[in-house]
Coordinates of C-alpha atoms and ligand atoms in Angstrom, one line a residue:
X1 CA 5.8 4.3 16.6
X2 CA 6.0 2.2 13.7
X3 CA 3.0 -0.4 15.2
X4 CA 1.0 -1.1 11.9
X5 CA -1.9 -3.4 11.3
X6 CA -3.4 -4.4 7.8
X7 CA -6.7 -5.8 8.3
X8 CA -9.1 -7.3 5.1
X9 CA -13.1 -8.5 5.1
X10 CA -13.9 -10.6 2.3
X11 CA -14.3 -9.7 -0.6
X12 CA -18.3 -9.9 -1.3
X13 CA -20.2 -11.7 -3.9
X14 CA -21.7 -9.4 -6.4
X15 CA -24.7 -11.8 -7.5
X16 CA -26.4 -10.7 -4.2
X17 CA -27.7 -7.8 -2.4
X18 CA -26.0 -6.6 0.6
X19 CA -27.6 -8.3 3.7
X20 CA -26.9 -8.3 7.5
X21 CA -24.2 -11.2 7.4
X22 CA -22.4 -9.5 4.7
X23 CA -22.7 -6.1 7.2
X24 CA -21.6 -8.3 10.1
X25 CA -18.0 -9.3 8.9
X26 CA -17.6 -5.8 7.6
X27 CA -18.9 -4.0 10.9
X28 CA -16.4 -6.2 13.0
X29 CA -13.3 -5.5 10.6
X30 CA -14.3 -1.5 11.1
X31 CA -14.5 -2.1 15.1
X32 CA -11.3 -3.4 15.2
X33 CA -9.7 -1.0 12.6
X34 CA -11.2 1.9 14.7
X35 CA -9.9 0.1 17.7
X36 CA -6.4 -0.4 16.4
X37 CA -6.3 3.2 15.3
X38 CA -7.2 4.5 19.2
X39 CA -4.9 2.3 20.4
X40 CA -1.9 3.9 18.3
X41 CA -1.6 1.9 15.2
X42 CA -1.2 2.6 11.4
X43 CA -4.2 0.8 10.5
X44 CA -4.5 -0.1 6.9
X45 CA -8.6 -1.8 6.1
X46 CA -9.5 -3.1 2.9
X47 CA -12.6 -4.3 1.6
X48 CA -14.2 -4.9 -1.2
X49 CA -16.1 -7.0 -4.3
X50 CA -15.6 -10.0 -5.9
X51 CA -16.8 -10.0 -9.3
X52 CA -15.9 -13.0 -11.6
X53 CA -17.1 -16.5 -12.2
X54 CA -19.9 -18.3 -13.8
X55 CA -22.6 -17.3 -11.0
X56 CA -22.0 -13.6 -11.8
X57 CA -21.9 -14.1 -15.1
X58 CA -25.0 -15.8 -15.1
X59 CA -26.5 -13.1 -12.8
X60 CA -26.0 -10.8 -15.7
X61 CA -27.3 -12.5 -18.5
X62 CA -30.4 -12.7 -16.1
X63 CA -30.8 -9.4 -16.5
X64 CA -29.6 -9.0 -19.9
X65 CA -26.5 -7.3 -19.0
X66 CA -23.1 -7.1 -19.6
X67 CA -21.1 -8.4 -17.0
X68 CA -19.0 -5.3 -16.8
X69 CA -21.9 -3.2 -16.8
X70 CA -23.7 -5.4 -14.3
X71 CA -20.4 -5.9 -11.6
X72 CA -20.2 -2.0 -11.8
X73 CA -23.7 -1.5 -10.8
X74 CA -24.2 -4.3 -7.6
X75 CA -20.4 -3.7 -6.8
X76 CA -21.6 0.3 -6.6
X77 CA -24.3 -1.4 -3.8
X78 CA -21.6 -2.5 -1.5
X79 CA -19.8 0.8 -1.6
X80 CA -22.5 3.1 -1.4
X81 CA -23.1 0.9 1.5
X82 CA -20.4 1.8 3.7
X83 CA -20.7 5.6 4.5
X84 CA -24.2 4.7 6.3
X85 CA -22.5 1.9 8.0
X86 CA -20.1 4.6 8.9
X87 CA -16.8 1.9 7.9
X88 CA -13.6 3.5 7.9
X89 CA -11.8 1.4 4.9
X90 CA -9.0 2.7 3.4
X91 CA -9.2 1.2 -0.1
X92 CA -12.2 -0.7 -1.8
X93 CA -10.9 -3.4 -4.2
X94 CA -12.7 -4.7 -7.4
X95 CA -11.9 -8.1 -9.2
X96 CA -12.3 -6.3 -12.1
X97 CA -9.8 -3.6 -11.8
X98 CA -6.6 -3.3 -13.7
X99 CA -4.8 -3.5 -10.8
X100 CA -5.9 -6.5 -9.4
X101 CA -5.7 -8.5 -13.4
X102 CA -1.6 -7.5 -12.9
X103 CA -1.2 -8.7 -9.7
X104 CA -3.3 -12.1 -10.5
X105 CA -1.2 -12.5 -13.3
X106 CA 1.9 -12.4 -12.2
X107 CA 1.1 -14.4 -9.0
X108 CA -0.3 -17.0 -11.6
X109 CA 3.7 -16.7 -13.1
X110 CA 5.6 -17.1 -9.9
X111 CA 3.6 -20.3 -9.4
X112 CA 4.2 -21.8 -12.9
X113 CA 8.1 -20.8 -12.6
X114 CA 8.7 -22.2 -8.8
X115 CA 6.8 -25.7 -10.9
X116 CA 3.6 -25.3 -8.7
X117 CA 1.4 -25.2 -11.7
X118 CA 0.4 -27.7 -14.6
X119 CA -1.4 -28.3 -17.0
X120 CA -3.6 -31.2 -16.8
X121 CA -7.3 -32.3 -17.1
X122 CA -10.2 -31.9 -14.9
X123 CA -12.8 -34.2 -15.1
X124 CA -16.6 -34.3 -13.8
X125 CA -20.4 -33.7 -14.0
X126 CA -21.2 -31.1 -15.8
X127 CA -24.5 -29.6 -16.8
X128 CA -24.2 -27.3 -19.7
X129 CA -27.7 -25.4 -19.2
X130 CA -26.4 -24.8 -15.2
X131 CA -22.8 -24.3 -17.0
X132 CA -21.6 -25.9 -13.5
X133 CA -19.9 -28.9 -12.5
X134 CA -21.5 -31.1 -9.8
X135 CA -20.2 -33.7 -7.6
X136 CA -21.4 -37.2 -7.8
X137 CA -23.0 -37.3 -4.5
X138 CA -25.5 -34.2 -5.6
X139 CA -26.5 -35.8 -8.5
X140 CA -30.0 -38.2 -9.2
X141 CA -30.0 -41.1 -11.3
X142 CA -32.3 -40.0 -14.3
X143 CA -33.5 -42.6 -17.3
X144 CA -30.9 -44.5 -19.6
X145 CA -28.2 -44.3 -17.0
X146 CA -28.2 -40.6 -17.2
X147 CA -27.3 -38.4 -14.1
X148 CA -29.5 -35.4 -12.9
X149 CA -28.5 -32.1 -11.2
X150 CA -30.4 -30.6 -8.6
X151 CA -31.8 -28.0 -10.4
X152 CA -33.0 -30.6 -12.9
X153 CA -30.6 -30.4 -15.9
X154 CA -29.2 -33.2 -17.3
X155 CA -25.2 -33.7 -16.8
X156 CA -23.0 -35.2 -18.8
X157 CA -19.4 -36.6 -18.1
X158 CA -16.9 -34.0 -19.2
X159 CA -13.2 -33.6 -19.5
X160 CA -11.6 -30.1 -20.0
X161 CA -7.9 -29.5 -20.2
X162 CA -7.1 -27.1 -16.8
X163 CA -4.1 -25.9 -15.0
X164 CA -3.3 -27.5 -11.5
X165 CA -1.4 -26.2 -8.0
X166 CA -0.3 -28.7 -6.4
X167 CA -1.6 -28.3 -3.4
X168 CA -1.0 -32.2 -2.8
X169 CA 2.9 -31.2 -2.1
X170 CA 2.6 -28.3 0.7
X171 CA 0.5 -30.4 3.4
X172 CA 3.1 -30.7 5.3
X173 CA 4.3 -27.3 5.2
X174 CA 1.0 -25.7 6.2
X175 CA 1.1 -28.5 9.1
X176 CA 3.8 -26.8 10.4
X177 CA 2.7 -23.4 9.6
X178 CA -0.2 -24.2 11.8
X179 CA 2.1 -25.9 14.6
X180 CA 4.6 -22.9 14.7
X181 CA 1.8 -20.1 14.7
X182 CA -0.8 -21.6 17.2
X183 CA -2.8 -18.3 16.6
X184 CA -2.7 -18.7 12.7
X185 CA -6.3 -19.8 12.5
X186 CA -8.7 -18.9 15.3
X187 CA -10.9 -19.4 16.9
X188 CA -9.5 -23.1 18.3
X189 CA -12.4 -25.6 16.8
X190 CA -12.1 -24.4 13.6
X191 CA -8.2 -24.4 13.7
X192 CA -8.6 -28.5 14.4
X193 CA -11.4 -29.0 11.7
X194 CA -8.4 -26.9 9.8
X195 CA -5.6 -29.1 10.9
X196 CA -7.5 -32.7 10.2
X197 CA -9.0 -31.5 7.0
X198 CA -5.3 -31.0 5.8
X199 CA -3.9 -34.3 7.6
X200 CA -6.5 -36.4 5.7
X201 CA -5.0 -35.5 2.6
X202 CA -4.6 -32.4 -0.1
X203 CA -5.9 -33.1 -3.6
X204 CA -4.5 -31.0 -6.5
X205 CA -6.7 -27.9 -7.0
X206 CA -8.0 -26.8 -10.6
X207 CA -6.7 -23.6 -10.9
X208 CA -8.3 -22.8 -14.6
X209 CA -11.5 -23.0 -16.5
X210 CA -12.1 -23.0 -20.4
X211 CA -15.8 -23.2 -19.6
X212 CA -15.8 -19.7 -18.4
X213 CA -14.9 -16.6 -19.7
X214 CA -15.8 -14.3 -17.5
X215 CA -12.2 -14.0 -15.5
X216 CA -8.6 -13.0 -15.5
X217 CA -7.1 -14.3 -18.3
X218 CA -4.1 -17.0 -17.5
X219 CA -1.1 -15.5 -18.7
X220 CA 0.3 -17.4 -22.1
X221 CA -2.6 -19.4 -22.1
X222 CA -5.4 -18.5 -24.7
X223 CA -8.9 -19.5 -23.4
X224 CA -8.5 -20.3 -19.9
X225 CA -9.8 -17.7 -17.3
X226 CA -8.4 -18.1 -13.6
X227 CA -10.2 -20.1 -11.2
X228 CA -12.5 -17.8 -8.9
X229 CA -10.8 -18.4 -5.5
X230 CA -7.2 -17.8 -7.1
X231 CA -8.5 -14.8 -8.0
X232 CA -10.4 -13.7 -5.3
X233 CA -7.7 -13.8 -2.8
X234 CA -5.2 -12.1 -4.2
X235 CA -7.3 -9.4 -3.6
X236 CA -5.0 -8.9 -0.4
X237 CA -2.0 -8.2 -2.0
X238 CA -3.0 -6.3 -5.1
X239 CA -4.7 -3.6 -3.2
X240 CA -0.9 -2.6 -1.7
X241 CA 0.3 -2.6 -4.9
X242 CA 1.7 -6.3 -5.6
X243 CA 3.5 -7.3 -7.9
X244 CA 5.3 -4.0 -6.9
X245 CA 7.1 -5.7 -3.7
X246 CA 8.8 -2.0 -3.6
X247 CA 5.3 -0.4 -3.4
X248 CA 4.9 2.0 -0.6
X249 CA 1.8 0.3 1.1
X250 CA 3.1 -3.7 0.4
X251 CA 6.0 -2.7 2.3
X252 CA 4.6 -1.5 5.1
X253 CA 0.8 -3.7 5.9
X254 CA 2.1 -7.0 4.2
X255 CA 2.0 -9.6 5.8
X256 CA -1.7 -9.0 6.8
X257 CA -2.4 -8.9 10.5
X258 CA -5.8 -10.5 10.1
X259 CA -8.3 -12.1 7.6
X260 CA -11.2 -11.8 9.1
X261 CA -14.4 -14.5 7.4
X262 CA -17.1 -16.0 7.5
X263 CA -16.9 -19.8 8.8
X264 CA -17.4 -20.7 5.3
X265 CA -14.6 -19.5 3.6
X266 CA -12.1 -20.2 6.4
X267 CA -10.7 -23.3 4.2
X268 CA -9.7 -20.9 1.2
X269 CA -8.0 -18.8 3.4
X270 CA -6.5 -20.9 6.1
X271 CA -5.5 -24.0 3.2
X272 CA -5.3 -22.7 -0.1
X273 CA -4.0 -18.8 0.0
X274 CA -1.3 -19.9 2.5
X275 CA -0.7 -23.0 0.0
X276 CA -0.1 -20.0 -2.9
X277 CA 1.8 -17.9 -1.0
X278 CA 4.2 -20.1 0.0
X279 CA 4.6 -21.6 -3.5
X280 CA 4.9 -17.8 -4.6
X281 CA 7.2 -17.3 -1.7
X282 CA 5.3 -14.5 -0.8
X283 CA 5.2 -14.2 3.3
X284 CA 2.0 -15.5 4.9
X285 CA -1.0 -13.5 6.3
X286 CA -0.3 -13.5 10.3
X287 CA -4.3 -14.9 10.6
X288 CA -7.2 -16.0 9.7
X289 CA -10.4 -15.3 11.8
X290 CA -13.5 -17.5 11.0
X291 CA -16.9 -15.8 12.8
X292 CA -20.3 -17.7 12.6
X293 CA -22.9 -16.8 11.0
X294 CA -26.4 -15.1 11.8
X295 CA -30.2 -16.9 11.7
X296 CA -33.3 -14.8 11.6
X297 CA -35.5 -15.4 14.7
X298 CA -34.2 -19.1 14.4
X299 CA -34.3 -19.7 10.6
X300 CA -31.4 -19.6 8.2
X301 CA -31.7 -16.3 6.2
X302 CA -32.9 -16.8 2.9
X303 CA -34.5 -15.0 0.0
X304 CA -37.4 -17.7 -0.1
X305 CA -38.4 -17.2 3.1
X306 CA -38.5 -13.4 3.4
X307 CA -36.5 -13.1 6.1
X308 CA -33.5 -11.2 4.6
X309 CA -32.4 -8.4 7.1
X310 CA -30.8 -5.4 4.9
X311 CA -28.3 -3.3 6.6
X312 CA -30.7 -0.5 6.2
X313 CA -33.2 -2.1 7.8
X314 CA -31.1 -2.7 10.9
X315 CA -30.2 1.0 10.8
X316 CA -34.1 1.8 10.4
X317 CA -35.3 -0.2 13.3
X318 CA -32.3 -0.3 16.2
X319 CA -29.5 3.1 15.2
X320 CA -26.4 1.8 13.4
X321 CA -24.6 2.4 16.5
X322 CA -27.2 0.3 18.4
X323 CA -26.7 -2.3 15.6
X324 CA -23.4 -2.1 15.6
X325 CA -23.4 -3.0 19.3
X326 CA -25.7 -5.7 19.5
X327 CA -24.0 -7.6 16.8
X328 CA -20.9 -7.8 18.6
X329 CA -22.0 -7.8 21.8
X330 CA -24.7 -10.6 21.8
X331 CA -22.6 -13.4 20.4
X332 CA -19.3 -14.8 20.8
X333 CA -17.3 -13.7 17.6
X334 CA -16.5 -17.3 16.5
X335 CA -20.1 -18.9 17.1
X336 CA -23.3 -18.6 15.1
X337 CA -25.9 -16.5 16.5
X338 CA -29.5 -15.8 16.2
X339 CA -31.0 -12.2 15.2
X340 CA -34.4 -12.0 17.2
X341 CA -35.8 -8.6 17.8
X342 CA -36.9 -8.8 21.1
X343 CA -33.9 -9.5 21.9
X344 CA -32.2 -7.0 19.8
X345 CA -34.0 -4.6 22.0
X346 CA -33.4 -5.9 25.3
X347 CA -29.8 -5.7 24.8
X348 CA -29.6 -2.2 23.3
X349 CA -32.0 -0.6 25.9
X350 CA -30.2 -2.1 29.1
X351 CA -26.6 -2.0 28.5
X352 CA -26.9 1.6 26.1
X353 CA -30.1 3.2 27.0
X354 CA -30.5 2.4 30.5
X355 CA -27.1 1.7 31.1
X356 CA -24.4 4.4 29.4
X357 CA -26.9 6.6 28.1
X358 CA -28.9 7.1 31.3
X359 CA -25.7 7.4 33.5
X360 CA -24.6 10.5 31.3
X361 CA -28.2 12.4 30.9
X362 CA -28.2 12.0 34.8
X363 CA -24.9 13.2 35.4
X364 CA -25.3 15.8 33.0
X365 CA -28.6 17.6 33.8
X366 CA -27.0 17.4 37.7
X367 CA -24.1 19.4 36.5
X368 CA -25.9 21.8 34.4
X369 CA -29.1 22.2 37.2
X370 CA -26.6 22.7 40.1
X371 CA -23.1 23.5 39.4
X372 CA -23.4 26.4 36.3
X373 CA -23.2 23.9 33.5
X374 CA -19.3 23.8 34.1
X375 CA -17.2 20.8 35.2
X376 CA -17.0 21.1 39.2
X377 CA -14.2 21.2 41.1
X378 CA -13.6 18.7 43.2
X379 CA -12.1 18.1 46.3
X380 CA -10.2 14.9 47.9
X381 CA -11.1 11.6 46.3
X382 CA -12.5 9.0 48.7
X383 CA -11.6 5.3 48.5
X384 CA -15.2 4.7 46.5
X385 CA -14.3 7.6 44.1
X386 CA -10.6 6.2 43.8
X387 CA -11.8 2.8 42.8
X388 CA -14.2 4.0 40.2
X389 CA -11.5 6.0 38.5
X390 CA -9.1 3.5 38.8
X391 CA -11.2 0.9 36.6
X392 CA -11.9 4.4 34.3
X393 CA -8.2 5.0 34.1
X394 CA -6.2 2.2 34.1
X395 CA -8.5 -1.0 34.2
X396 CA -10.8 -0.1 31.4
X397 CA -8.8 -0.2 28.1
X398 CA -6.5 -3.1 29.1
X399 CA -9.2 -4.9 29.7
X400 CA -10.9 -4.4 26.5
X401 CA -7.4 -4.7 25.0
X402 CA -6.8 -8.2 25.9
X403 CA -10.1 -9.6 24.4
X404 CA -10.3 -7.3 21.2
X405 CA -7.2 -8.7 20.3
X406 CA -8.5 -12.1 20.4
X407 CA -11.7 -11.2 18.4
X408 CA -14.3 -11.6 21.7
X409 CA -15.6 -8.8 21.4
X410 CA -19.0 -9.6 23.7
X411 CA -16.1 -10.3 26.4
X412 CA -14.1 -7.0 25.6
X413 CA -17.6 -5.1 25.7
X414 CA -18.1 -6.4 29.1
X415 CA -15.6 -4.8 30.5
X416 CA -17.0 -1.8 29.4
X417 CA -20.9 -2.7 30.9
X418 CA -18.9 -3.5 33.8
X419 CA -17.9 -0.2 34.5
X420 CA -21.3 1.3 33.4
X421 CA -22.9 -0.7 35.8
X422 CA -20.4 0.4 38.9
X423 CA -21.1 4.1 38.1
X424 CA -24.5 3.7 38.1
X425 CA -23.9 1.9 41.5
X426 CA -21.9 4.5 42.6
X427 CA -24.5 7.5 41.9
X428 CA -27.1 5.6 43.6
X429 CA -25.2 4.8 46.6
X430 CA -23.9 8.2 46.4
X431 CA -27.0 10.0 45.7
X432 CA -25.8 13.2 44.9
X433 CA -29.4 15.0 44.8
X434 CA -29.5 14.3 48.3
X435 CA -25.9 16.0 48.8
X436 CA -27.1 19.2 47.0
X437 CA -28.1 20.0 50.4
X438 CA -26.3 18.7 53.2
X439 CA -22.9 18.9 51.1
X440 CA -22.5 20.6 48.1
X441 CA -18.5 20.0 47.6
X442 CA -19.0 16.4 48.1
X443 CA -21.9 16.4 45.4
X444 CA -19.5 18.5 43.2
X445 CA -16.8 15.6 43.5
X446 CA -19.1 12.8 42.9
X447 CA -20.4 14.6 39.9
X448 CA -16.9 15.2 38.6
X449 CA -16.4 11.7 39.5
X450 CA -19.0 10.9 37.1
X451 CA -18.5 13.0 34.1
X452 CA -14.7 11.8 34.2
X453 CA -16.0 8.2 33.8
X454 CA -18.1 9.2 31.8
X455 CA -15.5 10.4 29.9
X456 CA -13.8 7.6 29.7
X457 CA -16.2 4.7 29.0
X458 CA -17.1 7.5 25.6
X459 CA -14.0 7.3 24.8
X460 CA -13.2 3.5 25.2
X461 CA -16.7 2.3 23.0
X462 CA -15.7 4.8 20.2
X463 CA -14.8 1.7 17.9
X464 CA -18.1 0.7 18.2
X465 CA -20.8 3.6 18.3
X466 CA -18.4 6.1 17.1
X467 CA -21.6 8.7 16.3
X468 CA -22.8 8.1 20.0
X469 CA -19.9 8.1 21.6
X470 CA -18.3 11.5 19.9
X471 CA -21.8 13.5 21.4
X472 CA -21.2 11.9 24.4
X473 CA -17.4 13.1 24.2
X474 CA -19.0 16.8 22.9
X475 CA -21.2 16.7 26.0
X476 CA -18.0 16.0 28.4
X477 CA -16.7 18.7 26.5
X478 CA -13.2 16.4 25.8
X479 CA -10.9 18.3 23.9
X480 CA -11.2 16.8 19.9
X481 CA -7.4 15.8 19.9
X482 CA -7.6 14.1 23.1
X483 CA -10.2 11.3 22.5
X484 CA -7.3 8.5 21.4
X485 CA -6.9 5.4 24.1
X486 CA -3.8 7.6 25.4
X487 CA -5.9 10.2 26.9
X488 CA -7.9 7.5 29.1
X489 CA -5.8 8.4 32.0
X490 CA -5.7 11.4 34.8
X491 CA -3.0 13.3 33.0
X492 CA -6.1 14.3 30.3
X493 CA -9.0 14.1 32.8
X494 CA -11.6 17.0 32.6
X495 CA -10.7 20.2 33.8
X496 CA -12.8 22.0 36.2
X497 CA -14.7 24.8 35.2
X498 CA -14.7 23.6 31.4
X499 CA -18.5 25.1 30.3
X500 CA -20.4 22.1 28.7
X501 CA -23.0 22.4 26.1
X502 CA -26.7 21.7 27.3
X503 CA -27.4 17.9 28.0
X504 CA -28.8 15.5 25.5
X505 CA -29.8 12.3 25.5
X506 CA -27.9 10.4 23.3
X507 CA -29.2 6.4 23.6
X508 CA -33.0 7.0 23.4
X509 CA -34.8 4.1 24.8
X510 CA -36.4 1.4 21.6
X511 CA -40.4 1.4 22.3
X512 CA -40.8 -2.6 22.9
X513 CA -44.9 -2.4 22.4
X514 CA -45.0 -2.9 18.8
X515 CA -47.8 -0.4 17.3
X516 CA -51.2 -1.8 16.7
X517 CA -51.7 -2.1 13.1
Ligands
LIG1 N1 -16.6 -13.8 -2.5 C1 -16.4 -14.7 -1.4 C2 -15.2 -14.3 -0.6 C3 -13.9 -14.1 -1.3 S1 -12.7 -13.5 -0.2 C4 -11.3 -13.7 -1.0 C5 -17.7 -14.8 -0.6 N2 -18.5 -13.8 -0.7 S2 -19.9 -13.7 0.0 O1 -20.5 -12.5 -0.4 O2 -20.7 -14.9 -0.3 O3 -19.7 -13.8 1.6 C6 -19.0 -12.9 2.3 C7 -19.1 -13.0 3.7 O4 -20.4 -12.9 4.2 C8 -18.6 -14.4 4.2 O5 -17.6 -14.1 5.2 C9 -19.8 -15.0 4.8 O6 -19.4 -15.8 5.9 C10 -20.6 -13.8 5.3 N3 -22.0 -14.2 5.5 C11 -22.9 -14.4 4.5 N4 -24.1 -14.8 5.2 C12 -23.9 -14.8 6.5 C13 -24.7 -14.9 7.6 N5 -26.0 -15.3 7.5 N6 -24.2 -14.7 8.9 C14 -22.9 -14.2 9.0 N7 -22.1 -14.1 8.0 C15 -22.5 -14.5 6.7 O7 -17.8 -15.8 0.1

């Protein structure tokens, strides 16, 4: 029983608001945490925010704010964020937190005593009124051989003394990291664009900035701050309690199971963090997932073009669960995906309203009209009723099993439509209604039937719309302590004669005629 799992988001950007595609990684790190925990795991889920670095920094001087009073304020945002979402972390990290500065620190001094870590100079375009550096290819010529930065501002050629990792020197060794753990970054394209990114050659990563002060401090070094991604994720290992290898929680979740991010980020996570790790000899995370990302009815989401979708906007217009659902079930985990409404609603009313939802009110109001509001009895099972609880009982959660633990979650939730779709199949075809009269056992046993898969596909989605699915699990009357995936099976199936609470509908139907204005 000591199956654990340690499973991490990102750590989000505190120079933006909270939007759907920071909600989407998030919402997908809970499902699987939730599932994990079901399945009979010690699930350990971190999130978090990342709060150094010259765009936060300049965020706040925007506003005429301390940094430390601005980080506490947006990083506040994202936590405030996650009881509506209904996310089941464990721990919230903050950049900015004591705890993280130690274990930065003395990451930063296992790399400069294994010789990992130099000092050096880093040289480039730099625009002091943008206080970034640019690469040459951004840049426009301006007048007297001067170069421009996109956002106009002149740059000038600059060389600033900076520490190094060598990243040039572990190539190899992540190639083989990659061979021996085939799984180590998923999905597959993005574990080639991984591997031939790395075979083309590793350049020596700036690990420091003097520019900046608005970061950890390097250790023994007096005016260079750490670079952001060094920083950022060691946010894995500092919320166990790192540099404390002893520590209770490092022992037990670390390596980490999964780092699950956006397509974006996958080369910090799957090149560099492995890189310092090793160097640190620290073991590596197990994996690295890299999802797509989301467009708004077909455009890129973006601030300029109004089209940001807030996480309470999605919970506003669809139900989180609903949300919850459609995000992972429309798209394949790994590919990019487009938000439209209609089809937002299409989705949630067939596979949850019309599908799950309608199943149970009609099973339900049968039981309460015609057998006393109690679970009926039931006599012999027929071949039709045998089948149905066989995928209930021992089809179901395997099923899902296999393709949650590769991240397809749209596959892993078709299992579960499947089965929706063959009980409401079977009560058709069945028709108790019409049994009431001519044979009132048999309607008792396809009812029973019914509320037992019932039963069972509540209990399976629970990751996913875990409000839903515990009133569907009240309605079936499932004991509270018997909703884990070790109760799908007929050892814990309902008990005849259990009273149920009145039936209510639990997936209403989303209106698709948009109100006149
Ligand atoms: N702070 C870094 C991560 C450091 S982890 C050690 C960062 N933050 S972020 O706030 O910009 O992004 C966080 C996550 O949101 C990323 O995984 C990113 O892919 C995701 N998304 C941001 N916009 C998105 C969409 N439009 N669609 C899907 N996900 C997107 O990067």
């Amino acid at each position: 029983m000591n199956k654990t799992f340690y499973i991490t988001t990102p750590i989000y950007y505190v120079n933006d608001k909270p939007h759907l595609g920071h909600a989407y990684t998030t919402i997908a790190c809970d499902v699987l945490a939730r599932f994990k925990r079901l399945d009979g795991y010690d699930v350990y889920f971190l999130t978090g925010t990342d709060e150094h670095g010259q765009k936060v920094h300049q965020a706040a001087e925007a506003k005429g704010m301390d940094p430390q009073k601005f980080t506490d304020e947006v990083s506040q945002n994202f936590r405030d964020l996650l009881p509506p979402m209904n996310i089941s972390n464990n721990d919230f990290i903050r950049t900015t937190e004591e705890r993280h500065k130690k274990a930065c620190q003395a990451l930063w001094k296992k790399l400069v005593a294994s010789g990992d870590i130099y000092l050096s100079k880093y040289a480039g375009w730099y625009a002091v009124r943008d206080e970034a550096y640019y690469g040459e290819d951004e840049l426009k010529d301006g007048p007297n051989g001067t170069k421009i930065a996109p956002s106009g501002a002149p740059c000038e050629w600059v060389e600033e003394e900076s520490y190094f990792f060598k990243l040039s020197a572990w190539g190899d060794r992540l190639l083989e990291l990659y061979e021996k753990n085939p799984d180590f970054i998923q999905p597959d394209t993005r574990r080639n664009e991984v591997i031939s990114f790395v075979k083309s050659g590793l350049r020596d990563l700036s690990v420091s900035r003097t520019r900046l002060t608005w970061g950890v401090p390097v250790p023994d070094a007096p005016g260079h701050v750490m670079y952001v991604w060094i920083d950022a994720l060691t946010n894995y290992i500092s919320a166990l309690g790192y540099p404390d290898e002893n520590a209770d929680l490092y022992k037990k979740f670390w390596p980490a199971n999964i780092h699950m991010v956006g397509k974006d980020i996958l080369r910090f996570h799957a090149v560099y963090w492995p890189a310092f790790l090793m160097a640190a000899n620290i073991p590596v995370q197990k994996q690295v997932f890299a999802h797509g990302w989301w467009t708004i009815e077909g455009q890129k989401m973006s601030k300029s073009l109004g089209n940001v979708i807030s996480p309470y906007d999605l919970i506003e217009n669809y139900g989180l669960d609903q949300s919850r659902y459609f995000l992972l079930r429309e798209v394949p985990f790994g590919s990019d995906g487009d938000f439209s409404r209609a089809q937002a609603i299409t989705r949630i009313n067939a596979d949850l309203a019309n599908g799950f939802g309608n199943l149970a009110q009609r099973t339900l109001s049968m039981i309460a009209k015609n057998c006393d509001g109690k679970i009926p009895s039931h006599a012999d099972f027929t071949a039709e009723d045998k089948a149905l609880l066989k995928e209930a009982h021992e089809l179901l959660i395997p099923g899902m099993r296999r393709e949650f633990d590769k991240c397809a979650f749209n596959r892993g939730l078709e299992h579960f439509t499947k089965l929706v779709y063959a009980a409401n199949a079977y009560i058709d075809v069945q028709a108790p209604w019409a049994l009431k009269k001519t044979d009132e056992k048999r309607m008792q046993t396809v009812l029973y039937v019914l509320a037992e898969t019932v039963r069972c596909l509540a209990i399976a989605i629970q990751p996913v719309t875990p409000d839903s699915a515990a009133k569907m699990l009240d309605q079936v009357a499932a004991p509270p302590d018997q909703r884990a995936y070790a109760h799908i099976n007929a050892a814990h199936a309902l008990k005849p004669g259990t009273p149920l609470p009145t039936p209510e509908g639990v997936f209403p139907r989303i209106q698709t005629e948009e109100k006149a204005a």
